[in-house]
mmCIF file of N, CA and C and ligand atoms in Angstrom:
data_model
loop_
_atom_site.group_PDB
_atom_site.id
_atom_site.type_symbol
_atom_site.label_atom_id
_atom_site.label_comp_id
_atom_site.label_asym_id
_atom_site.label_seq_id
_atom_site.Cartn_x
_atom_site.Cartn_y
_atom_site.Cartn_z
ATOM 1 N N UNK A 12 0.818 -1.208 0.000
ATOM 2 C CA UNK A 12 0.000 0.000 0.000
ATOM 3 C C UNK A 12 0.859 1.269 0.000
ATOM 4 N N UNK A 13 1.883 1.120 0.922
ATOM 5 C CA UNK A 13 2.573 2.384 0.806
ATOM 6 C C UNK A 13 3.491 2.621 -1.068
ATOM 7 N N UNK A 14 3.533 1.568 -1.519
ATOM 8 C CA UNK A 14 3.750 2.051 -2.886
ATOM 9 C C UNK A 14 3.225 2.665 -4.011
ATOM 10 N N UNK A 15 1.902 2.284 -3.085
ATOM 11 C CA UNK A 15 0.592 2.870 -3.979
ATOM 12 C C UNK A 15 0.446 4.131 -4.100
ATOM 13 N N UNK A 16 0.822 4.569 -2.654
ATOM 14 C CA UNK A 16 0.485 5.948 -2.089
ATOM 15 C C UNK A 16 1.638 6.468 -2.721
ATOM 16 N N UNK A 17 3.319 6.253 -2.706
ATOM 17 C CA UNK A 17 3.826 7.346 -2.978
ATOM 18 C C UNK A 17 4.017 7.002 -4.668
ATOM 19 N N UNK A 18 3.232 6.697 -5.406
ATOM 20 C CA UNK A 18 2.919 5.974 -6.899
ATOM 21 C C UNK A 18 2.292 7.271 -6.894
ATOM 22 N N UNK A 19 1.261 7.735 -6.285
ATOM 23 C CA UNK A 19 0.041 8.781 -6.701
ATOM 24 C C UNK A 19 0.463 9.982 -6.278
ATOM 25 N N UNK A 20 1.532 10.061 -5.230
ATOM 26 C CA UNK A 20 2.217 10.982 -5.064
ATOM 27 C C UNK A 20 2.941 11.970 -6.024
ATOM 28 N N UNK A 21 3.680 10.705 -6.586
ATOM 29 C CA UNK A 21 4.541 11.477 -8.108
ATOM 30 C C UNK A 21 3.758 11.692 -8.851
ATOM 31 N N UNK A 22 2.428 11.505 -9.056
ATOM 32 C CA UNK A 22 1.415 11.517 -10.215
ATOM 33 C C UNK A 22 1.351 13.220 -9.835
ATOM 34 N N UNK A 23 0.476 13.204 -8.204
ATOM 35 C CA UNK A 23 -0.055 14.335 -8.181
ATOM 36 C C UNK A 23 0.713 15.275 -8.064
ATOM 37 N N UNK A 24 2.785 15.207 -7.872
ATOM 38 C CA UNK A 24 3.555 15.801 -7.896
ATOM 39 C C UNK A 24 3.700 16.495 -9.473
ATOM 40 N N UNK A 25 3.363 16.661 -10.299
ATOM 41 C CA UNK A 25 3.460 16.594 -11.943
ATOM 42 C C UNK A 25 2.485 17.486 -11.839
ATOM 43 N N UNK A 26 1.333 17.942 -11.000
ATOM 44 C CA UNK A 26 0.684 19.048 -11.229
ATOM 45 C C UNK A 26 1.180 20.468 -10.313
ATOM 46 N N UNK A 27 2.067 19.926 -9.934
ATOM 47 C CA UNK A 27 2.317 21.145 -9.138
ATOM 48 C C UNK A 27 2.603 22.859 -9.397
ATOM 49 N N UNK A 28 2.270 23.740 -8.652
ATOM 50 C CA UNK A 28 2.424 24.708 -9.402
ATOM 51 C C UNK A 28 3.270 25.631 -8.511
ATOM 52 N N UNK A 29 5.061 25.235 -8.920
ATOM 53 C CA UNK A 29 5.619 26.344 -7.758
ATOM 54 C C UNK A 29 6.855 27.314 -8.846
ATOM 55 N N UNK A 30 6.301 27.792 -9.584
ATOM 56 C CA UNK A 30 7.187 28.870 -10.604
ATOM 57 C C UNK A 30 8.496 29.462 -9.725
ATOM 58 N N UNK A 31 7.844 29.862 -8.405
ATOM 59 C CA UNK A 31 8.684 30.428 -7.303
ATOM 60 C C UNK A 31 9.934 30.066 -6.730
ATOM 61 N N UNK A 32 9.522 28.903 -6.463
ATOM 62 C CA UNK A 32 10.682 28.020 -5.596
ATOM 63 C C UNK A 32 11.589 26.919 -6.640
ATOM 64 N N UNK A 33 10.597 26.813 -7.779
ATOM 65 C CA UNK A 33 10.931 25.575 -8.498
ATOM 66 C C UNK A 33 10.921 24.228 -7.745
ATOM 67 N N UNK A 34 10.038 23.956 -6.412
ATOM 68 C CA UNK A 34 10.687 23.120 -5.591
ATOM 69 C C UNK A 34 8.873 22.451 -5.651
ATOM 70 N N UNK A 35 9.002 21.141 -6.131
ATOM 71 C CA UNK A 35 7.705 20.059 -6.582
ATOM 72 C C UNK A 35 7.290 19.536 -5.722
ATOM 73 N N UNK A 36 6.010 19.197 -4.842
ATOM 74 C CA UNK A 36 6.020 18.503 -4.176
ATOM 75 C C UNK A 36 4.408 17.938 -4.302
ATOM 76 N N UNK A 37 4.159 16.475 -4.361
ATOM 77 C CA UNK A 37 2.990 15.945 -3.945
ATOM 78 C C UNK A 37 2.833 14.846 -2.795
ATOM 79 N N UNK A 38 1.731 14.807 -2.330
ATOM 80 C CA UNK A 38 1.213 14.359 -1.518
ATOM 81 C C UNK A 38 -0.078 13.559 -1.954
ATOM 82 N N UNK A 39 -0.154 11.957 -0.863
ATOM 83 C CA UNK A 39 -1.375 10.709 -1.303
ATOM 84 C C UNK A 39 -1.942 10.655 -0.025
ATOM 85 N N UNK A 40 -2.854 10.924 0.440
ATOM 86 C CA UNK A 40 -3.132 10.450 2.015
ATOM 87 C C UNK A 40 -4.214 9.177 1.797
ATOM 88 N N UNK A 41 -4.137 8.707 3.023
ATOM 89 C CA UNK A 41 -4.951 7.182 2.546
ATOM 90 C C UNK A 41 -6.052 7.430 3.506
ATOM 91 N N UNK A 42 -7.223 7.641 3.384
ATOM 92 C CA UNK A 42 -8.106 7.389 4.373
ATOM 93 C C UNK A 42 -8.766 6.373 5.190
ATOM 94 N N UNK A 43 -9.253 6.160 6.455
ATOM 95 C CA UNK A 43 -9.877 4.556 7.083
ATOM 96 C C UNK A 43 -10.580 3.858 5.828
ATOM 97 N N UNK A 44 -11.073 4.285 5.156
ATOM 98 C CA UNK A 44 -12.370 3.977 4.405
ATOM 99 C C UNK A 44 -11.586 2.965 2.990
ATOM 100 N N UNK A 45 -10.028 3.584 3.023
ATOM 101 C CA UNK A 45 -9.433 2.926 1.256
ATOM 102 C C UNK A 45 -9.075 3.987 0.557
ATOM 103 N N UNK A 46 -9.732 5.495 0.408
ATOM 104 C CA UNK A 46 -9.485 6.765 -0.390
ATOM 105 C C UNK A 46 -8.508 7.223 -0.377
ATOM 106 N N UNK A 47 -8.054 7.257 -1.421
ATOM 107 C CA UNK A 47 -7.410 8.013 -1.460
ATOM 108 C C UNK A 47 -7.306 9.515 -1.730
ATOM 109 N N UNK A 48 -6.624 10.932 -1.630
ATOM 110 C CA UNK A 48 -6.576 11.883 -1.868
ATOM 111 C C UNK A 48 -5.429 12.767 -2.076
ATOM 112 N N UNK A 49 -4.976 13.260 -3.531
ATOM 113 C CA UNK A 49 -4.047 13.644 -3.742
ATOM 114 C C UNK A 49 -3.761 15.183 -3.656
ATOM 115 N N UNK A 50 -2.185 15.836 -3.219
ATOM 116 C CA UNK A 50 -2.166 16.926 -3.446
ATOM 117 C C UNK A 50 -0.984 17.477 -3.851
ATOM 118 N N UNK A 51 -0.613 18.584 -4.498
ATOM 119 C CA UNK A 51 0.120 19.533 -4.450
ATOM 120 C C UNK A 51 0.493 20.329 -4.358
ATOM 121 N N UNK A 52 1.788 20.963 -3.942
ATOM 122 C CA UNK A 52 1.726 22.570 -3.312
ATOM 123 C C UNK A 52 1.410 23.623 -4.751
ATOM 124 N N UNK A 53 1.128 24.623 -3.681
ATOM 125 C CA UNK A 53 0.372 25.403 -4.984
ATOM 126 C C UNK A 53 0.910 27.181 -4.365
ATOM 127 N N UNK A 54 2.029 27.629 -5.174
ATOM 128 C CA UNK A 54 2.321 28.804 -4.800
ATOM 129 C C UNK A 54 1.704 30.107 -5.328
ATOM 130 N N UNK A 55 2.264 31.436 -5.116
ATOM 131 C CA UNK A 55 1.326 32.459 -4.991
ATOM 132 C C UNK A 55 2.291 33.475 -5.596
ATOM 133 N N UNK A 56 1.701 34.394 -6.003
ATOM 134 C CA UNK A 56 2.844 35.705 -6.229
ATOM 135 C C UNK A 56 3.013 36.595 -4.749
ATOM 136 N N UNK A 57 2.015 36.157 -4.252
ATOM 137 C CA UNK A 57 2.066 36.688 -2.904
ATOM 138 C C UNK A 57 2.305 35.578 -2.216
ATOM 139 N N UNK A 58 3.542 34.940 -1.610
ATOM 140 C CA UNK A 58 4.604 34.308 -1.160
ATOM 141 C C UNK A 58 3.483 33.415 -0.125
ATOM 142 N N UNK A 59 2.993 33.842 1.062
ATOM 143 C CA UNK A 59 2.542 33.612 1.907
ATOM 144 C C UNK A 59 1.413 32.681 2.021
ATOM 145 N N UNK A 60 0.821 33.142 0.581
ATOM 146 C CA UNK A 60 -0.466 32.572 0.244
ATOM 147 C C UNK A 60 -0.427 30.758 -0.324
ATOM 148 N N UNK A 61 0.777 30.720 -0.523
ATOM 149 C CA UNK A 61 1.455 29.261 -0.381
ATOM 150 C C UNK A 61 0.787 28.161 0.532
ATOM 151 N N UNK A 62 0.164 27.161 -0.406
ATOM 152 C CA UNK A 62 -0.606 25.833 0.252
ATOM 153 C C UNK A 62 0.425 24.786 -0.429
ATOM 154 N N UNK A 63 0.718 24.129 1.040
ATOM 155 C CA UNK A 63 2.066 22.797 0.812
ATOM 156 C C UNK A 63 0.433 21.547 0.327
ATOM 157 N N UNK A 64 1.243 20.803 -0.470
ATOM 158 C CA UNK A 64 0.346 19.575 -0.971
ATOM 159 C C UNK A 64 -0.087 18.951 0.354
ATOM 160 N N UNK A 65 0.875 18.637 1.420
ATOM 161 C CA UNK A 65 0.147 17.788 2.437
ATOM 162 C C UNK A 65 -1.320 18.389 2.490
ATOM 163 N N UNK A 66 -1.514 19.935 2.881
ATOM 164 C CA UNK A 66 -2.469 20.359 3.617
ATOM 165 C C UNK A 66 -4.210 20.500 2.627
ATOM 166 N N UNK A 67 -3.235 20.443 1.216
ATOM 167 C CA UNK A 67 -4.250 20.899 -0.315
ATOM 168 C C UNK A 67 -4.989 19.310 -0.107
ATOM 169 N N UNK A 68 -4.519 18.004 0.282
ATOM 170 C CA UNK A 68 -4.826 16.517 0.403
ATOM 171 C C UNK A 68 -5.837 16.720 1.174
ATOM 172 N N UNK A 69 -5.291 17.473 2.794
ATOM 173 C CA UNK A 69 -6.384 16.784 4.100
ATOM 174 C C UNK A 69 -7.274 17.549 3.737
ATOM 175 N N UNK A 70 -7.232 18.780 3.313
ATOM 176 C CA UNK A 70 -8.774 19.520 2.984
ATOM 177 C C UNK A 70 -9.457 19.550 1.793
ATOM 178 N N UNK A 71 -8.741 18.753 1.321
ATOM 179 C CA UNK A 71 -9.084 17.915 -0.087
ATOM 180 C C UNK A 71 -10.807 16.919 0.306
ATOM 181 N N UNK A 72 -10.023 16.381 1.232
ATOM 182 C CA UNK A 72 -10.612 14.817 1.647
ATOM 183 C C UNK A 72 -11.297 15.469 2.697
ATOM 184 N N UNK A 73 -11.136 16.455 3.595
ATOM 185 C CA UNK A 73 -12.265 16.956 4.724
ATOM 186 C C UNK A 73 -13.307 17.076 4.128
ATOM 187 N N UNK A 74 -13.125 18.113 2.983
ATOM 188 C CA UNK A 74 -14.593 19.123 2.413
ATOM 189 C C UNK A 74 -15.089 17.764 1.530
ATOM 190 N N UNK A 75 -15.136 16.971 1.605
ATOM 191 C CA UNK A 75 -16.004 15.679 0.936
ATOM 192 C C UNK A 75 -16.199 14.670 2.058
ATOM 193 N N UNK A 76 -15.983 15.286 3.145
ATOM 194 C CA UNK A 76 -16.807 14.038 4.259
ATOM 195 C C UNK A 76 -15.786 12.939 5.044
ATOM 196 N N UNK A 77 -14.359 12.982 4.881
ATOM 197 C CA UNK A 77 -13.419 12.126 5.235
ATOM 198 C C UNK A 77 -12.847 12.406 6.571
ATOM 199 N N UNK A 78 -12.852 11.696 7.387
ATOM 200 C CA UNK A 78 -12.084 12.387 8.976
ATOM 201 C C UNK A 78 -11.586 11.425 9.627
ATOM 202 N N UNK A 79 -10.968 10.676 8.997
ATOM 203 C CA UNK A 79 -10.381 9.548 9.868
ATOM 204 C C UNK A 79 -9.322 8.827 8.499
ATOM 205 N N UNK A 80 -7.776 8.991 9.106
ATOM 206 C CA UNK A 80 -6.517 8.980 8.023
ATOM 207 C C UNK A 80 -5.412 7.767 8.435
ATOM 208 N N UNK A 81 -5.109 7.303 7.667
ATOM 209 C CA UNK A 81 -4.085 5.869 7.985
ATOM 210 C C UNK A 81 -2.904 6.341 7.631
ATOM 211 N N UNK A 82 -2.445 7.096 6.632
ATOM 212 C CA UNK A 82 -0.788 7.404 6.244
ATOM 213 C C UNK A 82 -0.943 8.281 5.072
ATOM 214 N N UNK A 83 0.302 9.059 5.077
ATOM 215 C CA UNK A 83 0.117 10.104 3.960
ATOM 216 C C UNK A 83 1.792 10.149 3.232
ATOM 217 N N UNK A 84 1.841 10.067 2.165
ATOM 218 C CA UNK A 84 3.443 9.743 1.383
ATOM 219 C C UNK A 84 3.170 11.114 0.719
ATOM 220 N N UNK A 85 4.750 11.326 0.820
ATOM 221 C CA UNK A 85 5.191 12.580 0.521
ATOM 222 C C UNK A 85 6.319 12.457 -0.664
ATOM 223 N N UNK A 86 6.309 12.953 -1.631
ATOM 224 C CA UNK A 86 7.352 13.377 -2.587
ATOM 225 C C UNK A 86 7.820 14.807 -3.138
ATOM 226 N N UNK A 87 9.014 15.356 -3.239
ATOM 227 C CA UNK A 87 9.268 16.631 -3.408
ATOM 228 C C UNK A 87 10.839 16.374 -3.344
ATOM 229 N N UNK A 88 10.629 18.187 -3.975
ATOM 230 C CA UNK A 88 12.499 18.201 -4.212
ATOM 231 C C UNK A 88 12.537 19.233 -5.182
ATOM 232 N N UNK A 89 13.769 19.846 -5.717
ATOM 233 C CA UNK A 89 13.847 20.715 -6.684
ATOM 234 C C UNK A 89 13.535 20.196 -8.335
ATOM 235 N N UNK A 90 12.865 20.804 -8.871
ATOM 236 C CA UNK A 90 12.431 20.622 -10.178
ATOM 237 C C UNK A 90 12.234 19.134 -10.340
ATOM 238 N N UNK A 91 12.708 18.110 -10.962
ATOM 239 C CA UNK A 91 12.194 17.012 -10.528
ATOM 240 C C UNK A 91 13.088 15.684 -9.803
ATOM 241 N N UNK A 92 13.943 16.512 -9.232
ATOM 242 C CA UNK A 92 15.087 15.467 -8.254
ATOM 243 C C UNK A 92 14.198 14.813 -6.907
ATOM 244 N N UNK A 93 14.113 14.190 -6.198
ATOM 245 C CA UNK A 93 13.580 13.420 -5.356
ATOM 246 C C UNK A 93 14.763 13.963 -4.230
ATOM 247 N N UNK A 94 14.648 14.779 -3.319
ATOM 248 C CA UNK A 94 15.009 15.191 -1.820
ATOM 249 C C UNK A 94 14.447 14.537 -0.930
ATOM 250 N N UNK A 95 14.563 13.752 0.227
ATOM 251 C CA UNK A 95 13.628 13.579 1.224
ATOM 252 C C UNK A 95 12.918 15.178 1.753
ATOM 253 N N UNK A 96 11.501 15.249 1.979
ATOM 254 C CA UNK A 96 10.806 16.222 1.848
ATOM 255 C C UNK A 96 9.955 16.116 2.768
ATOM 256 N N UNK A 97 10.605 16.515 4.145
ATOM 257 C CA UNK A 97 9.288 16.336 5.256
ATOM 258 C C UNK A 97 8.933 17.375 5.454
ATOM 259 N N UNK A 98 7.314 16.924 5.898
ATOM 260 C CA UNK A 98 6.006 17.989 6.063
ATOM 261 C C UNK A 98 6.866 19.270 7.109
ATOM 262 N N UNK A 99 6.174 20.168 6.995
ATOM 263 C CA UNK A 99 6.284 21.616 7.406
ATOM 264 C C UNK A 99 5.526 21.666 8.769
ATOM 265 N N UNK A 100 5.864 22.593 9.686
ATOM 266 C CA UNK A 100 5.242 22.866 10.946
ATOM 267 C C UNK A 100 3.608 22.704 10.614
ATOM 268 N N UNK A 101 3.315 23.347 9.851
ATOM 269 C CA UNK A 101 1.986 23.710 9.867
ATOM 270 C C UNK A 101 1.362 22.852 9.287
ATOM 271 N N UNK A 102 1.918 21.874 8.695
ATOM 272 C CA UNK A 102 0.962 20.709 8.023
ATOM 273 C C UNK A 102 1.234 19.837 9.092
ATOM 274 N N UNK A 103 2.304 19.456 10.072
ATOM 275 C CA UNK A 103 2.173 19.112 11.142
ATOM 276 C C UNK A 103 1.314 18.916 12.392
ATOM 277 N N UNK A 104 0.375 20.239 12.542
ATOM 278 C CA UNK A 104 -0.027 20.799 13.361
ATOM 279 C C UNK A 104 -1.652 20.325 12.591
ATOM 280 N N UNK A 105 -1.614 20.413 11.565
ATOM 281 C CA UNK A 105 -2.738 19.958 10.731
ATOM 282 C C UNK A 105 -3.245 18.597 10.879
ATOM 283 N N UNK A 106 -1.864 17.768 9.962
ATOM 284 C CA UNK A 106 -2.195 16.115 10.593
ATOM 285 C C UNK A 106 -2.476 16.047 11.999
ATOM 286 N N UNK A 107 -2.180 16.799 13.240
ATOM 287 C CA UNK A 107 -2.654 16.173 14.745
ATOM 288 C C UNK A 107 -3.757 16.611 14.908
ATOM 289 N N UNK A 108 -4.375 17.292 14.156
ATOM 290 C CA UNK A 108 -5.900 17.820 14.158
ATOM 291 C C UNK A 108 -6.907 16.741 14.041
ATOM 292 N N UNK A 109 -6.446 16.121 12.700
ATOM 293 C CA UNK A 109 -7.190 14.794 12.430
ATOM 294 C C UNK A 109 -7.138 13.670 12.524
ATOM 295 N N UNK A 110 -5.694 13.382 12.989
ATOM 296 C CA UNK A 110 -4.952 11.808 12.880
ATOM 297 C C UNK A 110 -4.867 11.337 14.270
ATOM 298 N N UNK A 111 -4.535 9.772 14.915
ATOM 299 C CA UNK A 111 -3.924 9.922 15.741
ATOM 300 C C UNK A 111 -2.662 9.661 15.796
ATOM 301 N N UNK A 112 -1.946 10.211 16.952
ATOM 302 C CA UNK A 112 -0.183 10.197 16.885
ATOM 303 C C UNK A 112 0.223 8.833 15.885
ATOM 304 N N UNK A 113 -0.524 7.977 16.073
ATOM 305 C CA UNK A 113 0.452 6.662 15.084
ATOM 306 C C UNK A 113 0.341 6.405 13.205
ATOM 307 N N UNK A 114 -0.335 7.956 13.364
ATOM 308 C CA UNK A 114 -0.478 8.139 11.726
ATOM 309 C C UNK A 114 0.992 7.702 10.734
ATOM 310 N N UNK A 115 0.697 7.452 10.241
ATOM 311 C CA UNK A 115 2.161 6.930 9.091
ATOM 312 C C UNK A 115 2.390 8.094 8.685
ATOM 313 N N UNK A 116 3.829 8.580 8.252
ATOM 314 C CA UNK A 116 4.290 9.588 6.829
ATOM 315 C C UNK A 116 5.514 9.160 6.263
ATOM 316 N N UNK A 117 4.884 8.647 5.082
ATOM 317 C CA UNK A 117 6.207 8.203 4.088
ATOM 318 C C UNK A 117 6.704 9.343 3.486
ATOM 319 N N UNK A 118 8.052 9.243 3.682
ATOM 320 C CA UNK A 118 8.777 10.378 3.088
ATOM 321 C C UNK A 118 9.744 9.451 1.886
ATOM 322 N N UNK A 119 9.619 9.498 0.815
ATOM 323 C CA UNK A 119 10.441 9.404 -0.568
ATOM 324 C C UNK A 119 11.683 9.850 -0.321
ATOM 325 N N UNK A 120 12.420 9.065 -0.914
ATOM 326 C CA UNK A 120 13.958 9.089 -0.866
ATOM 327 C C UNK A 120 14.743 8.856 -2.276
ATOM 328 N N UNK A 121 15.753 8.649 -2.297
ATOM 329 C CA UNK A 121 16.436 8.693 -3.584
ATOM 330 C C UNK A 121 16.514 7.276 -4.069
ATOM 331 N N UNK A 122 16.667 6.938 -2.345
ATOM 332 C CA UNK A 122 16.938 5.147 -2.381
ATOM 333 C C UNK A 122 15.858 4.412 -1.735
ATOM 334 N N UNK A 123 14.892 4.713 -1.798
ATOM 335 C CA UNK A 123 13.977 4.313 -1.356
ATOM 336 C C UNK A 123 13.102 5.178 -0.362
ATOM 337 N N UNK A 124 12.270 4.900 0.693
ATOM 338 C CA UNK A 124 11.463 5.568 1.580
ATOM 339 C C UNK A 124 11.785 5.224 2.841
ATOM 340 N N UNK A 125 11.396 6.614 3.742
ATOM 341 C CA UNK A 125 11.564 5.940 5.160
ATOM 342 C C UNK A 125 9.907 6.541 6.099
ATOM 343 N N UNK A 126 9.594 5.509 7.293
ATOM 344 C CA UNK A 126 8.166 5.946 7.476
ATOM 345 C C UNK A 126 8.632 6.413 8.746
ATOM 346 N N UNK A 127 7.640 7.431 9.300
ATOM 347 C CA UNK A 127 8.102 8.361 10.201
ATOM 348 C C UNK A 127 6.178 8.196 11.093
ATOM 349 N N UNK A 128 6.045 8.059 12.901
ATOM 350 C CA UNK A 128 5.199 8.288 12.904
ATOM 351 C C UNK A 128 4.661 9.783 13.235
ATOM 352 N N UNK A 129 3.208 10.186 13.097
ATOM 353 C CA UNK A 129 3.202 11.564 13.786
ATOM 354 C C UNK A 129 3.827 11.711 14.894
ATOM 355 N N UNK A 130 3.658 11.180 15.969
ATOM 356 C CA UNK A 130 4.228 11.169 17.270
ATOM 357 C C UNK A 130 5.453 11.424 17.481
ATOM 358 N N UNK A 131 6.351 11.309 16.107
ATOM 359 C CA UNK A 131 7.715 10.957 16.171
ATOM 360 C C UNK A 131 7.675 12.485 15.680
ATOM 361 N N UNK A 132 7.651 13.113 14.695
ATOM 362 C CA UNK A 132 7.629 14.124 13.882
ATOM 363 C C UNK A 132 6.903 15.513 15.183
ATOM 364 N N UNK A 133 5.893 15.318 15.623
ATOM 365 C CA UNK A 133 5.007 16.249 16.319
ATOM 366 C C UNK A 133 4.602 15.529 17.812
ATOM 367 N N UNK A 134 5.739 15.523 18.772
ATOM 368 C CA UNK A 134 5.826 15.502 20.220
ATOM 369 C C UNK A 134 4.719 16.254 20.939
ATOM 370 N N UNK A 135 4.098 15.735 21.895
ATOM 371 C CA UNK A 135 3.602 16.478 22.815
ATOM 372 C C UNK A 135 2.841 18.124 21.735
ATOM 373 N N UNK A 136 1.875 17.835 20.896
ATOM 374 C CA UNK A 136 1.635 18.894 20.328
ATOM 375 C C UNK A 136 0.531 19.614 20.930
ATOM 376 N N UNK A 137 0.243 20.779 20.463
ATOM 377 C CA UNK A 137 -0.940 21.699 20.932
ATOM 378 C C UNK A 137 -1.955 21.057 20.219
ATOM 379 N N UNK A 138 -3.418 21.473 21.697
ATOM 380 C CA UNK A 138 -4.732 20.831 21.291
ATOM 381 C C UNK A 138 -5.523 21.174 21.955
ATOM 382 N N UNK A 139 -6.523 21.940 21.386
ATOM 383 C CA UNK A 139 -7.833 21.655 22.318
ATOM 384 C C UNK A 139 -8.052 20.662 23.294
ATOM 385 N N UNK A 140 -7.949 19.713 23.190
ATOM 386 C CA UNK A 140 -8.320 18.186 23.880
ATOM 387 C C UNK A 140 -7.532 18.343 25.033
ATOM 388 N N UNK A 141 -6.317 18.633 24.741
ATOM 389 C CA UNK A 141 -5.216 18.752 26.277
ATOM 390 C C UNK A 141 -6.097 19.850 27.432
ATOM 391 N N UNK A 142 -7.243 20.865 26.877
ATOM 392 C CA UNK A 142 -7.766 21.658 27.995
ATOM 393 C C UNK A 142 -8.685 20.813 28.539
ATOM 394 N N UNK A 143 -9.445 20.033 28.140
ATOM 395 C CA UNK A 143 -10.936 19.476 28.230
ATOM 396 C C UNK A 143 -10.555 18.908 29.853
HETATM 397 ZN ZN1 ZN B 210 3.529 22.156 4.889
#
């Protein structure tokens, strides 16, 4: 399965739109259900306005009814070289919104992949839930 995911990764990496950075990146998240949902980052002339593929995926798959996630593979890198390419603070902070800590993230490699869990990536994170 995880080949599957970062298979659709490079697919949805090929739409990417970063003129800016030149730097490609897609994203496959797998949902409980089997779904999959693909994304890519999508930059801005106004810098800021920058959506990383992880986050273009989960709200991909939210705004159609999906809330419960098994693993999400990541591919990226400059123009089309393969960098290991891990998620950003804020897509971080995103996956613990919806996932729990033992969510998978395959990160693509040159020589293969390595899987990382949330928990491992995003320690002790901020949450509503920690006030309740
Ligand atoms: Zn990000």
């Amino acid at each position: 399965m995880f080949l599957k995911l970062l298979e659709k990764a490079e697919l949805a990496r090929e739409n990417s739109y970063s003129p800016y950075s030149k730097f490609k990146v897609g994203a496959a998240l797998l949902s409980k259900n089997g779904e999959i949902f693909t994304g890519c980052n999508i930059e801005s002339s106004s810098y800021s306005l920058t959506c990383c593929a992880e986050r273009v995926a989960f709200f991909k798959a939210i705004s159609e009814g999906n809330n419960g996630f098994e693993a999400i593979a990541i591919v990226g890198g400059f123009n089309d070289t393969n960098e290991p390419c891990m998620p950003c603070g804020s897509c971080r902070q995103v996956m613990a919104e919806f996932c729990t800590p033992d969510f998978k993230i395959i990160i693509k490699k040159n020589d293969g992949f390595d899987i990382y869990t949330l928990f491992e990536l995003l320690p002790n994170s901020f949450s509503l839930k920690n006030n309740e």
